[in-house]
Backbone as a ProteinNet text record, in pm:
[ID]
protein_1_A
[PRIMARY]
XXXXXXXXXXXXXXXXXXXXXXXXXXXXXXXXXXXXXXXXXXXXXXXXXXXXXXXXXXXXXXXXXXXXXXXXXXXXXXXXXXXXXXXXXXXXXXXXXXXXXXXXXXXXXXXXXX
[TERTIARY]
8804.2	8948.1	9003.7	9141.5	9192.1	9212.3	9212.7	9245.6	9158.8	8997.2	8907.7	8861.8	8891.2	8847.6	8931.4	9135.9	9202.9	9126.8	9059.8	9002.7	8934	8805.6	8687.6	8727	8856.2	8917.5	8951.4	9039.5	9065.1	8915.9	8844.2	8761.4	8722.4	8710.4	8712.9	8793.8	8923.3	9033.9	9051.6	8962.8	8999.9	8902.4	8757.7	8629.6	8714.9	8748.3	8799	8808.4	8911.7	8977.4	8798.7	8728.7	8611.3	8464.7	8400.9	8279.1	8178.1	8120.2	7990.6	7900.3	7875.2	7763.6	7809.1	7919.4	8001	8044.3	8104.7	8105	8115.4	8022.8	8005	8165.3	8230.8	8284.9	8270.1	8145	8152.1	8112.7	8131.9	8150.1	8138.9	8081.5	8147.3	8262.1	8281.7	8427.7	8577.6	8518.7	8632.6	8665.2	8510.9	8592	8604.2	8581.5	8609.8	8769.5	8854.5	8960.5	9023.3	8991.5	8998.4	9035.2	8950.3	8901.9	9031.7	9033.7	9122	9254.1	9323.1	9477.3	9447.8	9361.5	9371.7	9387.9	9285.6	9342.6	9415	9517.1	9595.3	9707.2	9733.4	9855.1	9849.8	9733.2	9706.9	9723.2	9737.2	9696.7	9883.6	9953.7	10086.8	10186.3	10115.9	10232.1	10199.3	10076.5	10082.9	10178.6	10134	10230	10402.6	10398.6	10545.2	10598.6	10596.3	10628.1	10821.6	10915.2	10993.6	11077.8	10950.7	10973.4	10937.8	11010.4	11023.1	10878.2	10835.3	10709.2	10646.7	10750.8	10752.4	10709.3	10789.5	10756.3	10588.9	10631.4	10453.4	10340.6	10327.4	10261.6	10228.1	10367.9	10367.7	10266.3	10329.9	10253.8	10130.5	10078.8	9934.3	9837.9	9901	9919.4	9887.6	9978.3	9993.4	9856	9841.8	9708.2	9592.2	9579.1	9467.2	9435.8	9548.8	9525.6	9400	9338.4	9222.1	9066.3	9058.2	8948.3	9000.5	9166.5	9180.6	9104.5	9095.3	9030.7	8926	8885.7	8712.1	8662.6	8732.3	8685.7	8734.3	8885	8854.7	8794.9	8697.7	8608.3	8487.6	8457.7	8359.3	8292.7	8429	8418	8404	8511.2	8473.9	8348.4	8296.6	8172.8	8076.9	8062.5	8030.5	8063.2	8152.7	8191.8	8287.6	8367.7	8452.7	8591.3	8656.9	8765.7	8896.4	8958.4	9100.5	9181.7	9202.1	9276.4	9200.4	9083.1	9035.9	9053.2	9013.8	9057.9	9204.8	9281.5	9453	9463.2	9426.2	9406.5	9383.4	9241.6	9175.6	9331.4	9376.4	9401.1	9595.4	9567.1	9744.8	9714.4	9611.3	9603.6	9550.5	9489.6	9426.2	9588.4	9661.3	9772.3	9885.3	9893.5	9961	9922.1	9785.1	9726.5	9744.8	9748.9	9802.8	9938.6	10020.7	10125.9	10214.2	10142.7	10152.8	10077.8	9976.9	9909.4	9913.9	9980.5	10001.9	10129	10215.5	10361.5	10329.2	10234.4	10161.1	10069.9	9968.6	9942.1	9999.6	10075.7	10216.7	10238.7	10255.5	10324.6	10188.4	10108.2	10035.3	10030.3	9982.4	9971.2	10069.3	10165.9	10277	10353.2	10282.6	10287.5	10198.1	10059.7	9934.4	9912.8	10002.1	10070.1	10081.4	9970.5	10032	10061.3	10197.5	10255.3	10163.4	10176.2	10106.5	10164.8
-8011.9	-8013.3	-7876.7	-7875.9	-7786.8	-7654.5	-7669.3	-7646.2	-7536.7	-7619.6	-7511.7	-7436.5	-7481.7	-7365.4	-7250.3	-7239	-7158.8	-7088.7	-7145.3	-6997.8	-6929.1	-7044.3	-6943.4	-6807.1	-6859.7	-6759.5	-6647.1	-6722.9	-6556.1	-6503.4	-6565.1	-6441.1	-6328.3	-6393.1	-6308.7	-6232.4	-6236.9	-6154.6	-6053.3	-6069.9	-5999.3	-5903.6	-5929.9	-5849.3	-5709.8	-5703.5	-5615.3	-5429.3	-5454.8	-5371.4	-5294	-5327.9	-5319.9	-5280.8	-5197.8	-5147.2	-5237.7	-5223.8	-5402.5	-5335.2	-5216.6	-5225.7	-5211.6	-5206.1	-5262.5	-5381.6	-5480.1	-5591.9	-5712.1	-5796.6	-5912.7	-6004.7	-6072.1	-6131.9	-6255.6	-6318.6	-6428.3	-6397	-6255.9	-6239.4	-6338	-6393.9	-6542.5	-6552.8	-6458.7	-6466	-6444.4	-6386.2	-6364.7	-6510.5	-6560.2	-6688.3	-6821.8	-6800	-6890.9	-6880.7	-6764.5	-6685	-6762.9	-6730.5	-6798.3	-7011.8	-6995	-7195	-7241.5	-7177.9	-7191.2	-7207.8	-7128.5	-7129.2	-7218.4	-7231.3	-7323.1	-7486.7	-7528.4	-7624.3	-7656.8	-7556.6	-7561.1	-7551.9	-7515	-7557.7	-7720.5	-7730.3	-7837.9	-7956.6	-7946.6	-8022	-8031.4	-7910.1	-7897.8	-7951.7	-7975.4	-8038.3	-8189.7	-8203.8	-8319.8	-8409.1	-8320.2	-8389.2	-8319.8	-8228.5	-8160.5	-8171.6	-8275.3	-8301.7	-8208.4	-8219.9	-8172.6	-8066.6	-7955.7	-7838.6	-7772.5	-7650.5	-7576	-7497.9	-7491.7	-7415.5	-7294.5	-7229.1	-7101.2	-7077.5	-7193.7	-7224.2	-7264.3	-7316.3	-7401.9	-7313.7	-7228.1	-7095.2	-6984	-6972.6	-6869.5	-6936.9	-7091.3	-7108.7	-7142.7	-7131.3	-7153.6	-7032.5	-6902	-6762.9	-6798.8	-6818.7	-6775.9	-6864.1	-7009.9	-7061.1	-6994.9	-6919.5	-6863.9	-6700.4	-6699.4	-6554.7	-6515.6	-6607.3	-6588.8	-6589.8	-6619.6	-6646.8	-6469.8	-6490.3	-6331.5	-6245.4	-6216.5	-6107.3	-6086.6	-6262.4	-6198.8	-6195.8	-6177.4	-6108.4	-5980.3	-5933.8	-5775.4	-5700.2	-5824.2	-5719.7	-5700.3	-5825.2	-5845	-5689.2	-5692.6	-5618.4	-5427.5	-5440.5	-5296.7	-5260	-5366.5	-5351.6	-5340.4	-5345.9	-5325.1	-5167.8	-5121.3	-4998.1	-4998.6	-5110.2	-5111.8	-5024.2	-4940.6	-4875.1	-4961	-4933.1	-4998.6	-5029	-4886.8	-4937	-5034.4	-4994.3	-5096.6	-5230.2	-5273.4	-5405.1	-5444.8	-5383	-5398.3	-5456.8	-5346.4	-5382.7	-5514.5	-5549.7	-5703.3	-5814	-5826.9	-5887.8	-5874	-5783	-5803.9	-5901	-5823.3	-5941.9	-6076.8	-6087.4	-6244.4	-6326.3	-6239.3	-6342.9	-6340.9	-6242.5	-6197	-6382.1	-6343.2	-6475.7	-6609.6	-6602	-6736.6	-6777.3	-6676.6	-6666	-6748.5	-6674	-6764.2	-6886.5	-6925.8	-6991.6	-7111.4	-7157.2	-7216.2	-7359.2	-7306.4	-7347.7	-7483.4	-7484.2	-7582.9	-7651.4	-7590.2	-7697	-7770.7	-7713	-7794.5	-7968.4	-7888.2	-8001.2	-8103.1	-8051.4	-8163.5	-8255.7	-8209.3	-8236.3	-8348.9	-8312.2	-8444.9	-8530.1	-8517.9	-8601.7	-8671.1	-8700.5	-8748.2	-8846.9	-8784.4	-8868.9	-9050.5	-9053.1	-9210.9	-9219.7	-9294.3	-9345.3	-9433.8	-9417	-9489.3	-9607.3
-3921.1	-3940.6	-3900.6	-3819	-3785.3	-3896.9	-4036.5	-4182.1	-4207.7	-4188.7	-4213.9	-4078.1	-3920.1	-3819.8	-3921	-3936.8	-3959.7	-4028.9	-4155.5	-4269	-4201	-4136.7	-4078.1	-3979	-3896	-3833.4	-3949.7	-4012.1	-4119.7	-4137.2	-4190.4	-4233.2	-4137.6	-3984.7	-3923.9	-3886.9	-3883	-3884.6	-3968.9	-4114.8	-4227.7	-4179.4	-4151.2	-4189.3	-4088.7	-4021.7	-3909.2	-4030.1	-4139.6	-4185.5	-4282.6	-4318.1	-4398.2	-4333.7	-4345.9	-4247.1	-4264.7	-4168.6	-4158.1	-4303.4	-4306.3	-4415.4	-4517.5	-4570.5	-4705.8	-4712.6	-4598.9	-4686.6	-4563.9	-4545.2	-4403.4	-4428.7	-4317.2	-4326.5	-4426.9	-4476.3	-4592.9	-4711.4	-4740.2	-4867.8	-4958.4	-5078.6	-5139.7	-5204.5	-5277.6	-5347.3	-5233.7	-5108	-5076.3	-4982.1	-4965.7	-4865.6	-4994.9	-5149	-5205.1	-5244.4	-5217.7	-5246.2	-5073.1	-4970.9	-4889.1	-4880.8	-4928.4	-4920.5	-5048.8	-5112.2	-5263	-5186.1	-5170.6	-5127.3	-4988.3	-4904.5	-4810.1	-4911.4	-4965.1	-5012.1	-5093.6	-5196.9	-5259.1	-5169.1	-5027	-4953.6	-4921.1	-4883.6	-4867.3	-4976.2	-5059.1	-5177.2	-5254.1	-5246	-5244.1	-5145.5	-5036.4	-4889.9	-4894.6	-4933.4	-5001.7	-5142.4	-5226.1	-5348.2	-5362.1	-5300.3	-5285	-5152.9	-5097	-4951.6	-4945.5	-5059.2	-5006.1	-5071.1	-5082.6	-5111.7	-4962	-4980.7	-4879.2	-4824.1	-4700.1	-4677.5	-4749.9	-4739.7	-4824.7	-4958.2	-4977.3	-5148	-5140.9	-5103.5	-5106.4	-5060.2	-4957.8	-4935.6	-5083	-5136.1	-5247	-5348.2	-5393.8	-5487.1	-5487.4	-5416.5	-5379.8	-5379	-5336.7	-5365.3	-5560.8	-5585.4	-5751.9	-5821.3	-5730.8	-5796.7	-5809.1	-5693.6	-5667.1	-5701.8	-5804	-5843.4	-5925.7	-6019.5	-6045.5	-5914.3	-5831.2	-5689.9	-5648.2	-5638.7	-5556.6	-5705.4	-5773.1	-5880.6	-5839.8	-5865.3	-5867.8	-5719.8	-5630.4	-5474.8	-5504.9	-5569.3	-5581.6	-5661.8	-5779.9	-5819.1	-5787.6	-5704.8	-5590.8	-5475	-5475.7	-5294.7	-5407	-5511.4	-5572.3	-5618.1	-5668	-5709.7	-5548.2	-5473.2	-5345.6	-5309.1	-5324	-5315	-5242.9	-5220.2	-5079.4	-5147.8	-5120.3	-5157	-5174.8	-5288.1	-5303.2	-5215.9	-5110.1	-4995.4	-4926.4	-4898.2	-4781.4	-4886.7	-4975.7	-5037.5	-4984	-5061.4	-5060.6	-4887.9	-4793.3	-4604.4	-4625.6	-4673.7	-4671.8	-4704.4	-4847.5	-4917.3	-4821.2	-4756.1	-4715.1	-4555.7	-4489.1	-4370.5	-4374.1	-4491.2	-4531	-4471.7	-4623.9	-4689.7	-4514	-4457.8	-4303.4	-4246.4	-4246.3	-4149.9	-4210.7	-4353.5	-4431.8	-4400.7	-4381.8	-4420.1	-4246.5	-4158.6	-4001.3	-3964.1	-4028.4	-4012.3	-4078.5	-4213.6	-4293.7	-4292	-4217.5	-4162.6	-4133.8	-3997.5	-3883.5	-3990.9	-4048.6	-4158.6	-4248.6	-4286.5	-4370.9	-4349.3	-4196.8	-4129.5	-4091	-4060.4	-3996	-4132.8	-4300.4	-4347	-4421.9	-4403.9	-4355.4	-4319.1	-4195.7	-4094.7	-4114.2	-4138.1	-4217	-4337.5	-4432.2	-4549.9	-4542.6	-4544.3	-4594.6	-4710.5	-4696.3	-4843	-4905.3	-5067	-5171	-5195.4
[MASK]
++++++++++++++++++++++++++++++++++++++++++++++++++++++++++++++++++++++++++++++++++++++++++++++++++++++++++++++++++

């Protein structure tokens, strides 16, 4: 599914900001922090078909505020520095944030009614 190439891309988009021997692109917490808000957009454009994208982006953000923790206490405990986290955690959401729109939509357009 087009849904999950997007994450796998993020992760690679993210690993960029973080040095290879502190922390590999599949981290687990950070691609379960990843996989989380992917299917909580998903799972929202579904049952909230007519709320606004935006909306539906954020709150999926707010579901997943527990997955985002435990990747930043993940990656600290790694030694990875706050900034370099914060870097991680702003281009994830950058790439969610463009990337998400188009899923929206495919997602209902897809919708069969119950």
């Amino acid at each position: 599914m087009k849904f999950t190439a997007c994450a796998a891309a993020l992760l690679g988009v993210i690993s960029f900001s973080v040095s290879v021997h502190a922390q590999t692109a599949f981290e687990p917490y950070t691609v379960a922090y990843s996989l989380c808000v992917t299917n909580e957009t998903k799972k929202l454009a579904l049952v909230t078909p007519e709320i606004a994208k935006d909306a539906i982006i954020a709150r999926a953000f707010a579901a997943c505020g527990e997955e985002e923790a435990e990747a930043r206490r993940s990656l600290a405990a790694k030694g990875v520095s706050e900034r370099a986290i914060e870097e991680r955690f702003s281009q994830t959401k950058k790439f969610i944030r463009l990337t998400a729109p188009d899923d929206i939509d495919r997602q209902r357009v897809n919708r069969v009614p119950r």
